[in-house]
CSV table of C-alpha atoms in Angstrom, one decimal:
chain,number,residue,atom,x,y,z
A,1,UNK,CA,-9.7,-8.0,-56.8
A,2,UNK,CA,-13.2,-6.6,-57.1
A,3,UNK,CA,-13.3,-2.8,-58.2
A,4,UNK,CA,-16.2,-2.0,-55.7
A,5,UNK,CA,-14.4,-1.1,-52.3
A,6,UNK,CA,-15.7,-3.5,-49.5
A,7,UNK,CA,-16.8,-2.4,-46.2
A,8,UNK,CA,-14.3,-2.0,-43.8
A,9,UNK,CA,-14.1,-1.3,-40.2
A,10,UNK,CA,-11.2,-2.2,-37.5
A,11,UNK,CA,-11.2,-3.3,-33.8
A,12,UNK,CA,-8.6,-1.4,-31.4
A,13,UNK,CA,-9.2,-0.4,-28.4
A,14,UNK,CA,-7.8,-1.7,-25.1
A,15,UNK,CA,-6.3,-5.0,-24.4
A,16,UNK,CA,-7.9,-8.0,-21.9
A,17,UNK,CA,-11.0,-6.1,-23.1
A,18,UNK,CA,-12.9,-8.5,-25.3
A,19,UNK,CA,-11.3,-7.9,-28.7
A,20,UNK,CA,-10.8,-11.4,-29.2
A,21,UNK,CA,-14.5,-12.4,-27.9
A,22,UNK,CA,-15.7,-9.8,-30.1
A,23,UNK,CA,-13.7,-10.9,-33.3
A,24,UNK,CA,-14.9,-14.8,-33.0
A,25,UNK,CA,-18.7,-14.1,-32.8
A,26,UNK,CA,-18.4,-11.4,-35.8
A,27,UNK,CA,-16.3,-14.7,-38.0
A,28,UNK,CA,-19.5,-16.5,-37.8
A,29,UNK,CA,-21.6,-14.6,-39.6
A,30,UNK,CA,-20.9,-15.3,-43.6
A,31,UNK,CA,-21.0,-12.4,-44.8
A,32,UNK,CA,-18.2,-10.7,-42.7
A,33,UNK,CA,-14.2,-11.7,-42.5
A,34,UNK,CA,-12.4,-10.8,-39.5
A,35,UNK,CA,-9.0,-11.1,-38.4
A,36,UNK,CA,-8.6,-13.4,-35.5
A,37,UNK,CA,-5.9,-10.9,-34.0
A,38,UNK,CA,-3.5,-8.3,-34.5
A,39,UNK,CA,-2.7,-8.0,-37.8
A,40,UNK,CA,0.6,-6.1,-39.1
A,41,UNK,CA,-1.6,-4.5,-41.8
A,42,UNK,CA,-1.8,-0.9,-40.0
A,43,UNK,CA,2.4,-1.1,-39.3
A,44,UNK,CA,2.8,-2.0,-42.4
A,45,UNK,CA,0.3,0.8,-44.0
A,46,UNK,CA,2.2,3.2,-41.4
A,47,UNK,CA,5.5,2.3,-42.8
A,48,UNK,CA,4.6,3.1,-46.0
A,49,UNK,CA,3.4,6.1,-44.8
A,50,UNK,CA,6.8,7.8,-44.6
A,51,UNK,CA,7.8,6.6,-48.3
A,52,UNK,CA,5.4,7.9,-49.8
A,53,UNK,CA,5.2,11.3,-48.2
A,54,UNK,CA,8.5,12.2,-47.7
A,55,UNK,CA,12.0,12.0,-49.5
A,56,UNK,CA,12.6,11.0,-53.2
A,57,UNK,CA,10.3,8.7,-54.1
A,58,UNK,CA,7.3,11.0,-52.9
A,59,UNK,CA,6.8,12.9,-56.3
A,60,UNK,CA,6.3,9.4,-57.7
A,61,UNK,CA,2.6,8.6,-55.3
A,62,UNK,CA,0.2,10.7,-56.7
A,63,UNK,CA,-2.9,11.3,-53.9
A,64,UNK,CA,-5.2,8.3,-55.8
A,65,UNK,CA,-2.0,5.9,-56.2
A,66,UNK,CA,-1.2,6.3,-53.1
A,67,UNK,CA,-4.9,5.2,-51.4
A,68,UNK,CA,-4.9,2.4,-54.1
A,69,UNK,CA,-1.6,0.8,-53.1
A,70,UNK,CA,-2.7,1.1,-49.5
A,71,UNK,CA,-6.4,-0.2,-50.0
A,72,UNK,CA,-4.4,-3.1,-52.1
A,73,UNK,CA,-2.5,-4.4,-48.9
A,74,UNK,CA,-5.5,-4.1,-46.6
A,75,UNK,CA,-7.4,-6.2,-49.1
A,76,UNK,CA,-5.6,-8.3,-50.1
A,77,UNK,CA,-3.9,-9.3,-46.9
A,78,UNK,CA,-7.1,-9.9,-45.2
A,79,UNK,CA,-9.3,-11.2,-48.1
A,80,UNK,CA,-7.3,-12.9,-50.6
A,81,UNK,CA,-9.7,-14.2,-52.7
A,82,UNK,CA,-12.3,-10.6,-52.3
A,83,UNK,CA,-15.2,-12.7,-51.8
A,84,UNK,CA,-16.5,-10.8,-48.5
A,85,UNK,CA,-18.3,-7.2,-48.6
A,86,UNK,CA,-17.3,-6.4,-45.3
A,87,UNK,CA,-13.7,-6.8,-43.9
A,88,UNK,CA,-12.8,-6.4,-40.1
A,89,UNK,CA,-9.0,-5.6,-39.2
A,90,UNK,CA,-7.1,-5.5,-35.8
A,91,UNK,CA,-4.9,-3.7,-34.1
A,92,UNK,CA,-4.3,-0.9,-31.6
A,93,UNK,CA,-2.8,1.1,-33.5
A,94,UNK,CA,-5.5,2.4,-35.8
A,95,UNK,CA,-6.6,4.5,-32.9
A,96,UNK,CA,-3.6,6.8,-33.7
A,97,UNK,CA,-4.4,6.9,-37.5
A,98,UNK,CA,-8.0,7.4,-37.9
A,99,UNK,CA,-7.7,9.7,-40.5
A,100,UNK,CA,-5.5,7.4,-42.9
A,101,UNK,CA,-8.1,5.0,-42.3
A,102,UNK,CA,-10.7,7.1,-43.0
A,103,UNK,CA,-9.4,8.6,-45.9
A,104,UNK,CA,-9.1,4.8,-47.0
A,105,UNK,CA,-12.4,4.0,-46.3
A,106,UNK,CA,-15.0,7.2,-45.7
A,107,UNK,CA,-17.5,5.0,-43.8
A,108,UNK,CA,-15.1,3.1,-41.4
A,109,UNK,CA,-15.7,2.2,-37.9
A,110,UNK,CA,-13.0,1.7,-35.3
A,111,UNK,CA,-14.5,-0.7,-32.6
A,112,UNK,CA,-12.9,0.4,-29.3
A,113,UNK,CA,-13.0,-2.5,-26.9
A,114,UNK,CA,-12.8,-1.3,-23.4
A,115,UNK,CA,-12.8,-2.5,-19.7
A,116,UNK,CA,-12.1,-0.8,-16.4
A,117,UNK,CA,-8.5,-0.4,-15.9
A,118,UNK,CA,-8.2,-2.6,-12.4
A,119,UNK,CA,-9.4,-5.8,-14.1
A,120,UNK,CA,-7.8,-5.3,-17.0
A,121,UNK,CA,-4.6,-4.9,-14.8
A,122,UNK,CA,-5.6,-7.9,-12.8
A,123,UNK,CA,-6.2,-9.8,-15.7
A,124,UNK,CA,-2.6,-8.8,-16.9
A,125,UNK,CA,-1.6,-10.4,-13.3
A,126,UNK,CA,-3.3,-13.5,-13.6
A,127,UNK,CA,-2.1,-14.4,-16.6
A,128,UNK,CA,1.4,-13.6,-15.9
A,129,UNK,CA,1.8,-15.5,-12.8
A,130,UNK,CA,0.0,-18.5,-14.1
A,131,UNK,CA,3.9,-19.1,-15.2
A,132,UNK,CA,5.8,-19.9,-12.4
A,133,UNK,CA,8.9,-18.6,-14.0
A,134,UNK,CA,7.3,-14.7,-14.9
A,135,UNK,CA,8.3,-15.4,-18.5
A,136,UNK,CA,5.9,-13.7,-20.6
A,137,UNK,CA,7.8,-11.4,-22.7
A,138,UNK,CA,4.7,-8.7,-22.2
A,139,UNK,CA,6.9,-7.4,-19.5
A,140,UNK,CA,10.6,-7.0,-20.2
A,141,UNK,CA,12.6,-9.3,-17.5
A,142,UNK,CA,14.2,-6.1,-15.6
A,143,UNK,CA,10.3,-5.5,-14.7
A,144,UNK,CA,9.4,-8.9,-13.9
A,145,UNK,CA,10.4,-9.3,-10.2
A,146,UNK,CA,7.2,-8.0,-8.5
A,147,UNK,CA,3.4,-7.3,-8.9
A,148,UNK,CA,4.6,-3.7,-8.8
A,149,UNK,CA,7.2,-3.7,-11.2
A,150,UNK,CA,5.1,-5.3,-13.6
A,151,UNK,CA,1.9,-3.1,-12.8
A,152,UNK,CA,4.0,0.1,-13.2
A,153,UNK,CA,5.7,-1.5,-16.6
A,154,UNK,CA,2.1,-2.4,-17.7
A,155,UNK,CA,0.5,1.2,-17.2
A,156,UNK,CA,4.0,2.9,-18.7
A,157,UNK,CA,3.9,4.7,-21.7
A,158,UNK,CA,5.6,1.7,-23.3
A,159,UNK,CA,3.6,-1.4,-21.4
A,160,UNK,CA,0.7,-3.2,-23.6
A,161,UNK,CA,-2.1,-1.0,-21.0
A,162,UNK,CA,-0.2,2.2,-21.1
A,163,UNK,CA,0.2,2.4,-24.4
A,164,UNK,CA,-3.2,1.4,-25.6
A,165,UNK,CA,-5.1,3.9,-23.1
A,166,UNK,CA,-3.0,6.5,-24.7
A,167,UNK,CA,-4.4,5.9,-28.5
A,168,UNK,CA,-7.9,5.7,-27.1
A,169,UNK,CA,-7.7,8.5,-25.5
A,170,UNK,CA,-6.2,10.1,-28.8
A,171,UNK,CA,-9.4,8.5,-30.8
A,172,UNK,CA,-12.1,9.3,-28.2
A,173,UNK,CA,-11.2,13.2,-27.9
A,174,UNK,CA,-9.9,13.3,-31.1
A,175,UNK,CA,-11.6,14.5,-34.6
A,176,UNK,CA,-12.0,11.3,-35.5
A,177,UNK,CA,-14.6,10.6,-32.6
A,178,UNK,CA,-17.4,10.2,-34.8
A,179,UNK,CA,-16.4,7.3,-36.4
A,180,UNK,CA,-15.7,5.7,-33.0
A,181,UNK,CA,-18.0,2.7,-31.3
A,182,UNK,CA,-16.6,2.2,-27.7
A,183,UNK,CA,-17.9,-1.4,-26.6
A,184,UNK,CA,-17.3,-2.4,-22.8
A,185,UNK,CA,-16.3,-5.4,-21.8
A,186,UNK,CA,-18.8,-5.9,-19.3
A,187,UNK,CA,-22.0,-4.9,-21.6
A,188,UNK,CA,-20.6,-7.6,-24.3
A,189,UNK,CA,-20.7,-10.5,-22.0
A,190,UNK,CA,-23.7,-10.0,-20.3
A,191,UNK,CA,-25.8,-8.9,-23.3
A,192,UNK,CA,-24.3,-10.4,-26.5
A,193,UNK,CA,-27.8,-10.2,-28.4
A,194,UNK,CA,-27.9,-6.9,-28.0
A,195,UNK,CA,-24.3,-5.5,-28.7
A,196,UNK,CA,-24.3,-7.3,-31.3
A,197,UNK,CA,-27.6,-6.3,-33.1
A,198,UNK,CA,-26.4,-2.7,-32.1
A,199,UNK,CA,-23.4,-3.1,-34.1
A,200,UNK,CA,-25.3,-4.8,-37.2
A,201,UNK,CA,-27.1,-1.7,-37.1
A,202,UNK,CA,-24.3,0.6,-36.8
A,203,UNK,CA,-21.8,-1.4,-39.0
A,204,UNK,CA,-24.8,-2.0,-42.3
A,205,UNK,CA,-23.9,-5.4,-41.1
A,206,UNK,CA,-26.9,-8.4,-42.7
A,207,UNK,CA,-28.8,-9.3,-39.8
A,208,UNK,CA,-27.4,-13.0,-37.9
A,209,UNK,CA,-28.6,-15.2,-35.5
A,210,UNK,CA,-25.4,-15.5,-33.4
A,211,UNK,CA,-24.6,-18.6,-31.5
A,212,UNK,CA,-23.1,-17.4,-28.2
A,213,UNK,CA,-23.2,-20.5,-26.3
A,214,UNK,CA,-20.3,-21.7,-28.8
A,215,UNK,CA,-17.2,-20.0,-29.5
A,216,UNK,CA,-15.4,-21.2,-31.9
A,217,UNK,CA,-11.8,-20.2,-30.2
A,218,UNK,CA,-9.1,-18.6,-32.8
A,219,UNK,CA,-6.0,-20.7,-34.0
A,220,UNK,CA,-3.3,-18.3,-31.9
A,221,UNK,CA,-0.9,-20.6,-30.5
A,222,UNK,CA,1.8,-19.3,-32.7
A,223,UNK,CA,1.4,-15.6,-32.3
A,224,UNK,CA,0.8,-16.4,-28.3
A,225,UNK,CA,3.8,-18.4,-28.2
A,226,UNK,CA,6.1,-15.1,-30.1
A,227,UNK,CA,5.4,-13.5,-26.8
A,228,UNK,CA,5.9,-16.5,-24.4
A,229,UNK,CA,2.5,-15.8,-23.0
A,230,UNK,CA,0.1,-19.5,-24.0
A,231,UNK,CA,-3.5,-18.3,-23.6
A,232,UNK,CA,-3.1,-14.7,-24.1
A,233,UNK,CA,-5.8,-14.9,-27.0
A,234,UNK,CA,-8.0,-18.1,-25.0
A,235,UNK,CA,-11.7,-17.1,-24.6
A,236,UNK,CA,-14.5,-19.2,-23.4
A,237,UNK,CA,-16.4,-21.4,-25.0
A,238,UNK,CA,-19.6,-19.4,-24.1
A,239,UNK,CA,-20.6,-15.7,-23.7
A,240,UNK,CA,-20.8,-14.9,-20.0
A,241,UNK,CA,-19.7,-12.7,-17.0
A,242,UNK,CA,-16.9,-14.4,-15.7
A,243,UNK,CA,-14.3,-12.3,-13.4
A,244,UNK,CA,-11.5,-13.6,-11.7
A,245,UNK,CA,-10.6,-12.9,-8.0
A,246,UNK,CA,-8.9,-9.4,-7.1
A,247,UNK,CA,-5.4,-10.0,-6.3
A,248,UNK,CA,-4.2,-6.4,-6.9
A,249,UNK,CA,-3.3,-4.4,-3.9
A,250,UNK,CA,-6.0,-1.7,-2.1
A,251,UNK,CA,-3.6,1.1,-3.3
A,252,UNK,CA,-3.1,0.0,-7.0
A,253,UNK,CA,-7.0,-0.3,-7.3
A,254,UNK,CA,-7.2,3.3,-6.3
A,255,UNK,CA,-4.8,4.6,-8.3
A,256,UNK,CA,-6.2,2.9,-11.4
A,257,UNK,CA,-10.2,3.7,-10.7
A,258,UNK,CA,-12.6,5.8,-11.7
A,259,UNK,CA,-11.2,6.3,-15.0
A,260,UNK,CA,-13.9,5.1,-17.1
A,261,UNK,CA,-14.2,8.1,-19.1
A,262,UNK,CA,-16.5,7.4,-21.9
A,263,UNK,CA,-19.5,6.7,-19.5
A,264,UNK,CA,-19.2,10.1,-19.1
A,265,UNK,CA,-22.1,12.0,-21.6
A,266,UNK,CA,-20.1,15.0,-21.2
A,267,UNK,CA,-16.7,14.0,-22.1
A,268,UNK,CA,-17.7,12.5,-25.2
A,269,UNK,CA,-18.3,16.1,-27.3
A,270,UNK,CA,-17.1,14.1,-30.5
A,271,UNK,CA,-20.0,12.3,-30.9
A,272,UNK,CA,-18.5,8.5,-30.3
A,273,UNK,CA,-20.6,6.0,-29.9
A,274,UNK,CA,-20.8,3.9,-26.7
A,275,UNK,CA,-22.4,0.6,-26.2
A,276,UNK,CA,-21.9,0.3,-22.1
């Protein structure tokens, strides 16, 4: 492995939000390697976490050991061979540990990928009930039996919405603010060209011509088929506004809107950036 530290930066955010979109077009530009989804880099950096901080083996992880061992499993689990400058991981959970990634990696960007809460809810339904038999193991089966059990599962403290919304709330009020980019869903597909330059500019990314009428969709047949849920990481084959009917209920939409807090210039005292 290379002695020069590449550039890293990490997607997180919410889910049904475009990580995936946003993950394929960056993997077409040489220069750049990028997970095609969640990675178990940040549980496993987390994990170690406790080891080295606390009982009998902490005396032995001195404070630039420790960052070396760490920086060695992002590195190496994402870029094997070390023959890209700039490294892109995912997962949600980086939102909650900002600063270990930033202590990692001083310059790092966490890409927030957000979408209003009702269609990202409705997308959750959708997908869901595509299966006749409600098996998608996103919802446990004791909150399966109707729209609202799996709505109030969803936006529990424990469901794949609730839980996100939670760490980017930590990130986006957090200290960490500044070294967050908060792209909308919405903004992404219906100006690629210019999110994208935007985040060239803001990542030191090498200037690329991005092909968005071709998506070249990310092998994730196996990780989608761990949660029983085919087609939980499928995008289209081009970048464009697609949205699928509402079939939530008038008084789930109202109890889920207006929180799109980050297009709100004065909520966002941290200095995040956002690209909506």
């Amino acid at each position: 492995m290379s002695n020069a530290l590449p550039s890293v930066h990490v997607i997180s955010g919410l889910p049904r939000s475009g990580s995936t979109v946003l993950a394929a077009l960056l993997r077409q530009n040489p220069y750049v390697k990028t997970a095609a989804h969640n990675t178990p880099v940040a549980p496993m950096l987390i994990r170690m976490m406790s080891l080295m901080s606390e009982g009998e083996y902490q005396p032995a992880f001195a404070q630039a050991q420790w960052q070396n061992i760490m920086r060695g499993v992002l590195q190496t689990y994402l870029d094997p061979e070390a023959k890209n400058p700039f490294l892109i991981d995912i997962n949600r959970d980086w939102s909650a540990h900002a600063g270990l990634l930033t202590t990692l990696y001083p310059q790092a960007k966490i890409i927030c990928c957000v979408r209003d809460p009702v269609w990202i809810l409705n997308s959750f339904e959708h997908l869901i009930t595509r299966d006749p038999l409600l098996g998608s193991k996103l919802v446990p089966m004791a909150h399966r039996a109707t729209q609202h059990d799996r709505i109030d599962y969803l936006a529990s403290r424990e469901g794949a919405f609730g839980y996100a919304w939670r760490l980017l709330n930590e990130v986006f009020f957090g200290p960490y603010a500044h070294h967050v980019i908060v792209v909308e869903y919405d903004r992404l597909v219906a100006s690629p060209s210019g999110v994208m330059n935007h985040l060239e500019r803001l990542l030191g990314l090498p200037p690329f011509s991005y092909n968005f009428q071709h998506i070249a969709p990310p092998d994730t047949t196996t990780f989608d088929a761990a949660l029983n849920t085919p087609g939980l990481h499928s995008v289209h084959p081009r970048v464009e506004p697609t949205q699928k009917r509402l079939i939530l209920p008038p008084h789930v939409v109202e109890r889920m809107a207006h929180q799109t807090f980050w297009r709100e210039p004065g909520l966002n005292t941290g200095g995040a950036v956002v690209i909506a």
